[in-house]
CSV table of C-alpha atoms in Angstrom, one decimal:
chain,number,residue,atom,x,y,z
S,216,MET,CA,-133.1,-87.1,-111.8
S,217,ILE,CA,-129.5,-86.2,-112.4
S,218,THR,CA,-127.7,-88.3,-114.9
S,219,TYR,CA,-124.3,-90.0,-114.7
S,220,GLN,CA,-121.6,-90.8,-117.1
S,221,ILE,CA,-120.4,-94.2,-115.9
S,222,GLU,CA,-117.9,-96.2,-117.9
S,223,ARG,CA,-117.2,-99.9,-117.2
S,224,PRO,CA,-113.6,-100.4,-115.9
S,225,ASP,CA,-111.0,-100.4,-118.6
S,226,GLU,CA,-110.5,-103.9,-120.1
S,227,THR,CA,-107.4,-102.9,-122.1
S,228,LEU,CA,-105.1,-103.4,-119.1
S,229,LYS,CA,-106.7,-106.7,-118.1
S,230,GLU,CA,-104.1,-108.9,-119.8
S,231,ALA,CA,-101.1,-106.9,-118.5
S,232,LEU,CA,-102.5,-106.9,-115.0
S,233,GLN,CA,-103.1,-110.6,-115.1
S,234,ASN,CA,-99.6,-111.2,-116.4
S,235,LYS,CA,-98.2,-109.1,-113.6
S,236,ILE,CA,-100.2,-111.1,-111.0
S,237,ASP,CA,-99.2,-114.4,-112.6
S,238,ASN,CA,-95.5,-113.6,-112.5
S,239,LEU,CA,-95.3,-112.7,-108.8
S,240,THR,CA,-93.3,-115.1,-106.7
S,241,LYS,CA,-96.0,-117.7,-106.0
S,242,PRO,CA,-97.8,-120.5,-107.7
S,243,LYS,CA,-100.3,-119.2,-110.2
S,244,GLY,CA,-103.6,-118.5,-108.5
S,245,SER,CA,-102.3,-119.4,-105.1
S,246,LEU,CA,-103.5,-116.1,-103.5
S,247,GLY,CA,-107.1,-116.8,-104.6
S,248,ARG,CA,-109.5,-113.9,-104.1
S,249,LEU,CA,-106.6,-111.5,-103.5
S,250,GLU,CA,-105.6,-112.0,-107.1
S,251,SER,CA,-109.1,-111.3,-108.5
S,252,LEU,CA,-109.5,-108.3,-106.2
S,253,ALA,CA,-106.1,-106.9,-107.4
S,254,LEU,CA,-107.3,-107.3,-111.0
S,255,GLN,CA,-110.6,-105.6,-110.3
S,256,VAL,CA,-109.0,-102.6,-108.5
S,257,GLY,CA,-106.3,-102.3,-111.2
S,258,MET,CA,-108.9,-102.1,-113.9
S,259,ILE,CA,-111.0,-99.6,-111.9
S,260,GLN,CA,-108.0,-97.3,-111.4
S,261,ARG,CA,-106.6,-98.1,-114.9
S,262,THR,CA,-103.1,-98.8,-113.6
S,263,LEU,CA,-100.8,-101.7,-113.0
S,264,SER,CA,-100.0,-100.2,-109.6
S,265,PRO,CA,-103.2,-99.2,-107.9
S,266,VAL,CA,-103.3,-97.3,-104.6
S,267,LEU,CA,-106.1,-97.1,-102.0
S,268,ARG,CA,-106.2,-93.5,-100.7
S,269,ARG,CA,-108.2,-92.0,-97.8
S,270,PRO,CA,-110.9,-94.6,-97.3
S,271,VAL,CA,-114.1,-93.1,-96.1
S,272,ASN,CA,-117.4,-94.5,-94.8
S,273,VAL,CA,-120.5,-92.3,-95.4
S,274,ILE,CA,-123.5,-92.9,-93.2
S,275,TYR,CA,-126.8,-91.4,-94.3
S,276,ALA,CA,-129.5,-91.3,-91.5
S,277,SER,CA,-133.2,-90.9,-91.9
S,278,ASP,CA,-136.5,-92.0,-90.3
S,279,HIS,CA,-139.2,-94.0,-92.0
S,280,GLY,CA,-143.0,-93.6,-91.8
S,281,ILE,CA,-143.5,-97.3,-92.0
S,282,ALA,CA,-141.9,-97.6,-88.5
S,283,ASP,CA,-145.3,-96.4,-87.1
S,284,GLU,CA,-146.7,-99.8,-88.0
S,285,GLY,CA,-144.5,-101.7,-85.5
S,286,VAL,CA,-142.2,-103.3,-88.2
S,287,SER,CA,-139.1,-102.8,-86.1
S,288,LYS,CA,-138.2,-103.8,-82.5
S,289,SER,CA,-136.7,-100.3,-82.0
S,290,PRO,CA,-138.7,-97.1,-81.7
S,291,LYS,CA,-138.0,-94.1,-83.9
S,292,GLU,CA,-136.1,-92.1,-81.4
S,293,VAL,CA,-133.3,-94.6,-81.6
S,294,THR,CA,-132.3,-93.1,-85.0
S,295,ARG,CA,-131.3,-89.7,-83.5
S,296,GLN,CA,-129.8,-91.4,-80.4
S,297,VAL,CA,-127.5,-93.5,-82.6
S,298,VAL,CA,-126.6,-90.4,-84.7
S,299,TYR,CA,-125.3,-88.8,-81.5
S,300,ASN,CA,-123.4,-92.0,-80.7
S,301,PHE,CA,-121.8,-91.8,-84.1
S,302,LEU,CA,-120.8,-88.2,-83.4
S,303,ASN,CA,-119.4,-89.1,-80.0
S,304,GLY,CA,-117.3,-92.0,-81.4
S,305,GLY,CA,-119.1,-94.7,-79.4
S,306,ALA,CA,-120.9,-96.7,-82.1
S,307,GLY,CA,-119.7,-100.1,-83.5
S,308,VAL,CA,-118.7,-98.5,-86.8
S,309,CYS,CA,-116.6,-95.9,-85.0
S,310,PHE,CA,-114.1,-98.3,-83.5
S,311,LEU,CA,-113.8,-100.1,-86.8
S,312,ALA,CA,-113.2,-96.8,-88.6
S,313,ARG,CA,-110.5,-96.0,-86.1
S,314,GLN,CA,-108.9,-99.4,-86.4
S,315,HIS,CA,-108.8,-99.4,-90.2
S,316,GLY,CA,-108.1,-95.7,-90.8
S,317,PHE,CA,-111.5,-94.7,-92.3
S,318,GLY,CA,-112.9,-91.3,-92.2
S,319,LEU,CA,-116.5,-91.0,-91.2
S,320,ARG,CA,-119.1,-88.7,-92.7
S,321,ILE,CA,-122.4,-88.6,-90.9
S,322,VAL,CA,-125.3,-87.1,-92.9
S,323,ASP,CA,-128.8,-86.2,-91.6
S,324,ALA,CA,-130.9,-87.2,-94.6
S,325,GLY,CA,-134.2,-87.0,-92.8
S,326,VAL,CA,-134.1,-87.8,-89.1
S,327,ASP,CA,-137.3,-86.9,-87.3
S,328,PHE,CA,-135.5,-84.5,-84.9
S,329,ASP,CA,-134.1,-81.0,-84.9
S,330,PHE,CA,-130.4,-81.3,-84.4
S,331,PRO,CA,-128.6,-78.1,-83.4
S,332,PRO,CA,-125.7,-77.1,-85.6
S,333,LEU,CA,-123.0,-79.8,-85.0
S,334,PRO,CA,-119.5,-79.6,-86.6
S,335,ARG,CA,-119.4,-83.3,-87.6
S,336,LEU,CA,-123.0,-83.7,-88.8
S,337,THR,CA,-123.7,-82.8,-92.4
S,338,ASP,CA,-127.2,-81.4,-92.7
S,339,ARG,CA,-129.0,-82.6,-95.8
S,340,LYS,CA,-132.4,-83.1,-94.2
S,341,ILE,CA,-135.1,-83.4,-96.8
S,342,ARG,CA,-138.0,-83.9,-94.4
S,343,LYS,CA,-138.5,-85.3,-90.9
S,344,GLY,CA,-138.8,-88.9,-92.0
S,345,THR,CA,-140.6,-90.4,-95.0
S,346,ARG,CA,-144.4,-90.9,-95.2
S,347,ASN,CA,-145.9,-94.2,-94.3
S,348,PHE,CA,-145.8,-96.3,-97.5
S,349,LEU,CA,-148.6,-98.6,-96.2
S,350,HIS,CA,-150.9,-95.7,-97.1
S,351,GLU,CA,-149.0,-93.5,-99.6
S,352,ALA,CA,-145.7,-93.1,-101.4
S,353,ALA,CA,-142.8,-92.6,-99.0
S,354,MET,CA,-141.6,-89.5,-100.8
S,355,THR,CA,-142.4,-87.2,-103.7
S,356,ALA,CA,-140.5,-87.3,-107.0
S,357,GLU,CA,-138.9,-83.9,-106.1
S,358,GLU,CA,-137.8,-85.3,-102.7
S,359,MET,CA,-136.3,-88.3,-104.4
S,360,ASP,CA,-134.4,-86.3,-106.9
S,361,LYS,CA,-133.1,-84.1,-104.2
S,362,ALA,CA,-131.9,-87.1,-102.2
S,363,ILE,CA,-130.1,-88.6,-105.2
S,364,ARG,CA,-128.3,-85.3,-105.8
S,365,TYR,CA,-127.4,-84.8,-102.1
S,366,GLY,CA,-126.0,-88.3,-101.9
S,367,ALA,CA,-123.9,-87.7,-105.0
S,368,ASP,CA,-122.7,-84.4,-103.8
S,369,ILE,CA,-121.3,-85.9,-100.5
S,370,VAL,CA,-119.3,-88.4,-102.5
S,371,THR,CA,-118.0,-85.7,-104.8
S,372,GLU,CA,-116.7,-83.9,-101.7
S,373,CYS,CA,-115.0,-87.1,-100.4
S,374,HIS,CA,-113.3,-87.6,-103.8
S,375,ARG,CA,-112.1,-84.0,-103.8
S,376,GLU,CA,-110.6,-84.6,-100.4
S,377,GLY,CA,-108.5,-87.4,-101.9
S,378,SER,CA,-110.6,-90.5,-101.4
S,379,ASN,CA,-110.7,-93.2,-104.0
S,380,VAL,CA,-112.3,-96.0,-101.9
S,381,ILE,CA,-115.6,-95.6,-100.2
S,382,SER,CA,-118.2,-97.5,-98.2
S,383,PHE,CA,-121.7,-96.6,-97.3
S,384,GLY,CA,-123.7,-97.1,-94.1
S,385,GLU,CA,-127.1,-96.2,-92.9
S,386,MET,CA,-129.2,-95.5,-89.9
S,387,GLY,CA,-132.9,-95.5,-89.9
S,388,ILE,CA,-135.5,-97.5,-87.9
S,389,GLY,CA,-137.6,-99.3,-90.4
S,390,ASN,CA,-135.1,-99.5,-93.2
S,391,THR,CA,-135.0,-103.3,-93.4
S,392,ALA,CA,-138.7,-103.1,-94.2
S,393,ALA,CA,-138.1,-100.6,-97.0
S,394,SER,CA,-135.2,-102.7,-98.3
S,395,SER,CA,-137.4,-105.8,-98.4
S,396,MET,CA,-139.9,-104.0,-100.6
S,397,TRP,CA,-137.2,-102.9,-103.0
S,398,MET,CA,-135.9,-106.4,-103.1
S,399,THR,CA,-139.2,-108.2,-103.8
S,400,CYS,CA,-140.2,-105.6,-106.5
S,401,LEU,CA,-136.8,-105.4,-108.3
S,402,THR,CA,-135.9,-109.1,-108.2
S,403,GLY,CA,-139.3,-110.9,-108.3
S,404,ILE,CA,-138.3,-112.9,-105.2
S,405,PRO,CA,-141.4,-113.5,-103.1
S,406,LEU,CA,-141.8,-111.0,-100.3
S,407,ILE,CA,-141.8,-113.8,-97.7
S,408,ASP,CA,-138.2,-114.6,-98.6
S,409,CYS,CA,-137.2,-110.9,-98.4
S,410,VAL,CA,-138.4,-110.2,-94.8
S,411,GLY,CA,-136.2,-110.8,-91.8
S,412,ALA,CA,-135.8,-109.9,-88.1
S,413,GLY,CA,-134.2,-106.5,-88.7
S,414,SER,CA,-133.0,-105.1,-85.4
S,415,GLY,CA,-134.1,-108.2,-83.5
S,416,LEU,CA,-137.8,-109.1,-84.0
S,417,ASP,CA,-139.0,-112.4,-82.7
S,418,CYS,CA,-141.0,-114.8,-84.8
S,419,GLU,CA,-144.3,-113.1,-84.0
S,420,GLY,CA,-142.7,-109.7,-84.9
S,421,VAL,CA,-141.4,-111.0,-88.2
S,422,ARG,CA,-144.9,-112.3,-89.0
S,423,HIS,CA,-146.4,-108.9,-88.2
S,424,LYS,CA,-143.8,-107.2,-90.3
S,425,TYR,CA,-144.6,-109.5,-93.2
S,426,GLU,CA,-148.3,-108.9,-92.9
S,427,VAL,CA,-147.8,-105.1,-92.9
S,428,LEU,CA,-145.5,-105.2,-95.9
S,429,SER,CA,-147.9,-107.6,-97.8
S,430,ARG,CA,-150.7,-105.0,-97.4
S,431,ALA,CA,-148.4,-102.3,-98.5
S,432,LEU,CA,-147.5,-104.3,-101.6
S,433,GLU,CA,-151.2,-104.9,-102.3
S,434,ASN,CA,-151.9,-101.2,-102.0
S,435,TYR,CA,-149.1,-100.2,-104.4
S,436,LYS,CA,-150.5,-99.3,-107.8
S,437,GLY,CA,-147.2,-98.7,-109.6
S,438,GLU,CA,-145.1,-101.0,-111.8
S,439,ARG,CA,-142.9,-103.3,-109.8
S,440,ASP,CA,-140.2,-103.2,-112.4
S,441,ASP,CA,-140.1,-99.4,-112.5
S,442,THR,CA,-137.0,-98.8,-110.5
S,443,LEU,CA,-137.4,-95.1,-109.8
S,444,GLU,CA,-141.1,-95.6,-108.8
S,445,VAL,CA,-140.2,-98.4,-106.5
S,446,MET,CA,-137.5,-96.4,-104.9
S,447,ARG,CA,-139.8,-93.4,-104.5
S,448,HIS,CA,-142.8,-95.3,-103.1
S,449,PHE,CA,-141.0,-97.6,-100.6
S,450,GLY,CA,-137.6,-96.1,-100.0
S,451,GLY,CA,-136.0,-94.0,-97.2
S,452,TYR,CA,-134.1,-90.8,-97.8
S,453,GLU,CA,-130.9,-92.4,-96.6
S,454,MET,CA,-131.3,-95.3,-99.0
S,455,VAL,CA,-131.9,-93.0,-102.0
S,456,MET,CA,-129.0,-90.9,-101.0
S,457,ALA,CA,-126.8,-94.0,-100.9
S,458,VAL,CA,-128.0,-94.9,-104.4
S,459,GLY,CA,-127.0,-91.4,-105.6
S,460,GLY,CA,-123.7,-91.7,-103.8
S,461,MET,CA,-122.9,-95.1,-105.3
S,462,LEU,CA,-123.6,-93.9,-108.8
S,463,ARG,CA,-121.4,-90.9,-108.3
S,464,ALA,CA,-118.6,-93.1,-106.9
S,465,ALA,CA,-118.7,-95.3,-109.9
S,466,GLU,CA,-118.7,-92.3,-112.2
S,467,LEU,CA,-115.5,-91.1,-110.4
S,468,ARG,CA,-114.0,-94.6,-110.7
S,469,MET,CA,-113.9,-95.1,-107.0
S,470,THR,CA,-113.8,-98.6,-105.5
S,471,ILE,CA,-117.1,-99.2,-103.6
S,472,LEU,CA,-117.1,-101.4,-100.6
S,473,VAL,CA,-120.6,-102.7,-100.1
S,474,ASP,CA,-122.0,-103.4,-96.6
S,475,GLY,CA,-125.0,-105.5,-95.6
S,476,PHE,CA,-128.7,-106.1,-96.5
S,477,ILE,CA,-129.8,-102.5,-96.9
S,478,MET,CA,-126.7,-101.3,-98.8
S,479,THR,CA,-126.9,-104.4,-101.1
S,480,ASN,CA,-130.4,-103.5,-102.0
S,481,CYS,CA,-129.2,-100.0,-102.7
S,482,VAL,CA,-126.7,-101.5,-105.1
S,483,LEU,CA,-129.6,-103.5,-106.6
S,484,ALA,CA,-131.5,-100.3,-107.3
S,485,ALA,CA,-128.4,-98.4,-108.5
S,486,SER,CA,-127.4,-101.2,-110.9
S,487,ARG,CA,-130.9,-101.3,-112.3
S,488,LEU,CA,-130.5,-97.7,-113.3
S,489,TYR,CA,-126.9,-98.0,-114.4
S,490,PRO,CA,-125.6,-101.6,-114.8
S,491,GLU,CA,-122.1,-100.3,-115.5
S,492,MET,CA,-121.7,-99.5,-111.8
S,493,LEU,CA,-121.6,-103.1,-110.6
S,494,PRO,CA,-117.9,-103.8,-111.5
S,495,TYR,CA,-116.9,-101.0,-109.1
S,496,CYS,CA,-118.5,-102.9,-106.2
S,497,VAL,CA,-116.6,-105.1,-103.8
S,498,PHE,CA,-119.1,-106.9,-101.6
S,499,GLY,CA,-117.8,-106.9,-98.1
S,500,HIS,CA,-119.8,-109.5,-96.3
S,501,ARG,CA,-122.9,-111.7,-96.2
S,502,GLY,CA,-125.0,-110.6,-93.2
S,503,ASP,CA,-127.4,-112.4,-91.0
S,504,GLU,CA,-130.6,-110.7,-92.3
S,505,ALA,CA,-132.8,-113.4,-93.9
S,506,GLY,CA,-132.9,-111.9,-97.5
S,507,HIS,CA,-129.2,-110.9,-97.8
S,508,LYS,CA,-127.9,-114.1,-99.3
S,509,ARG,CA,-130.7,-114.2,-101.8
S,510,VAL,CA,-130.2,-110.6,-103.1
S,511,LEU,CA,-126.4,-111.3,-103.2
S,512,ASP,CA,-127.1,-114.4,-105.3
S,513,PHE,CA,-129.4,-112.4,-107.6
S,514,LEU,CA,-126.6,-109.9,-108.2
S,515,GLY,CA,-124.0,-112.7,-108.7
S,516,ALA,CA,-122.0,-111.3,-105.8
S,517,SER,CA,-119.5,-113.2,-103.9
S,518,PRO,CA,-118.9,-111.5,-100.5
S,519,LEU,CA,-115.5,-111.5,-98.8
S,520,LEU,CA,-116.7,-112.3,-95.2
S,521,ASP,CA,-119.4,-114.3,-93.5
S,522,LEU,CA,-119.3,-113.2,-89.8
S,523,GLY,CA,-123.0,-113.2,-88.9
S,524,LEU,CA,-123.1,-109.4,-88.8
S,525,ARG,CA,-126.4,-107.5,-89.0
S,526,LEU,CA,-125.4,-104.1,-87.5
S,527,GLY,CA,-125.3,-102.0,-90.7
S,528,GLU,CA,-123.6,-98.6,-90.5
S,529,GLY,CA,-121.0,-99.8,-92.9
S,530,SER,CA,-119.5,-102.1,-90.3
S,531,GLY,CA,-119.1,-105.2,-92.5
S,532,ALA,CA,-117.7,-103.2,-95.4
S,533,ILE,CA,-115.0,-101.7,-93.2
S,534,CYS,CA,-114.2,-105.2,-91.7
S,535,ALA,CA,-113.5,-106.3,-95.3
S,536,PHE,CA,-111.2,-103.5,-96.1
S,537,PRO,CA,-108.0,-105.2,-94.9
S,538,ILE,CA,-108.5,-107.9,-97.5
S,539,LEU,CA,-108.8,-105.3,-100.2
S,540,ASP,CA,-105.7,-103.6,-98.9
S,541,SER,CA,-103.9,-107.0,-99.0
S,542,ALA,CA,-104.8,-107.5,-102.6
S,543,VAL,CA,-103.4,-104.1,-103.6
S,544,ARG,CA,-100.3,-104.6,-101.5
S,545,MET,CA,-99.7,-108.0,-103.2
S,546,LEU,CA,-99.7,-106.3,-106.5
S,547,ASN,CA,-97.3,-103.5,-105.4
S,548,GLU,CA,-95.0,-105.2,-102.9
S,549,MET,CA,-94.4,-108.8,-104.0
S,550,HIS,CA,-91.5,-109.3,-106.3
S,551,SER,CA,-91.7,-110.9,-109.7
S,552,PHE,CA,-89.7,-114.1,-110.4
S,553,ARG,CA,-87.4,-112.0,-112.4
S,554,GLN,CA,-86.8,-109.4,-109.7
S,555,ALA,CA,-86.2,-112.1,-107.1
S,556,GLN,CA,-84.1,-114.2,-109.5
S,557,ILE,CA,-86.2,-117.2,-108.7
S,558,THR,CA,-86.9,-119.9,-111.4
S,559,LYS,CA,-90.5,-119.8,-112.3
S,560,TYR,CA,-91.9,-122.9,-110.8
S,561,PHE,CA,-95.3,-123.5,-112.4
């Protein structure tokens, strides 16, 4: 696995940033989360005047062998159909990206389909879908290392193009099942509390999904606290690429907007490997998937929004971006009491 040099955000500016925030023309603390977000971004960027540049949402797409066990309401072919919808600008994440000025990068990490060369699709296909982790590891160690590297390389490209704020999305039928396995192994939360409806399973479907995943967990002979082995055995190529991308983003001191259940579990895995990456994360929302609140609580994360979303694709992260933007604007555009010649009133 490639290694990263991730440093925690610089604490030396914390006092000066807090002093600047406290001396803006408002009662101390009256802008709530905007104030803590401004402090976080200022520390990430090591400046009293942070700027958000060229936000981008990277979507990694891949199929999962476990989907053959009926753990999703949607069939596998939906993955490649949705990829085409991304490219045609018709997906949910597309209108949100247009609305909030995000670039979109669509990456074929392992879709079970032969795409022709397409100008807006980045080909990083490792294999046509992972293996079925009910019976064997989803990927080899070599495939996992390649996925981590590819995910990181995409983020490096975004950074070179001027981005300093990034979100991640995913597309892959069966990836809530894979995420549930990461969650139960890496947190110790019982599997029953990690399994949800995914793309829309009914109660019987959720029960079947839980039974399949229970058997897969029983068949697993590795250590449950071995992060890399858990990632390799149960993960999807798109999830592992996201982990690699998140770690590179933290290494490059980019602000990471975190999406829903699947991407939060990618943060879980990434932070198990490099705990220093967590302060770079802004958790966009709490989604409607059953285990999302529990994994957020495990990470000590306080999401910005609670809109009942469960689309994925990075949609919830992009929805939260205007709040992050407001926090940075507060720091840069509000006057201080001295500038405004207002008596400090607290």
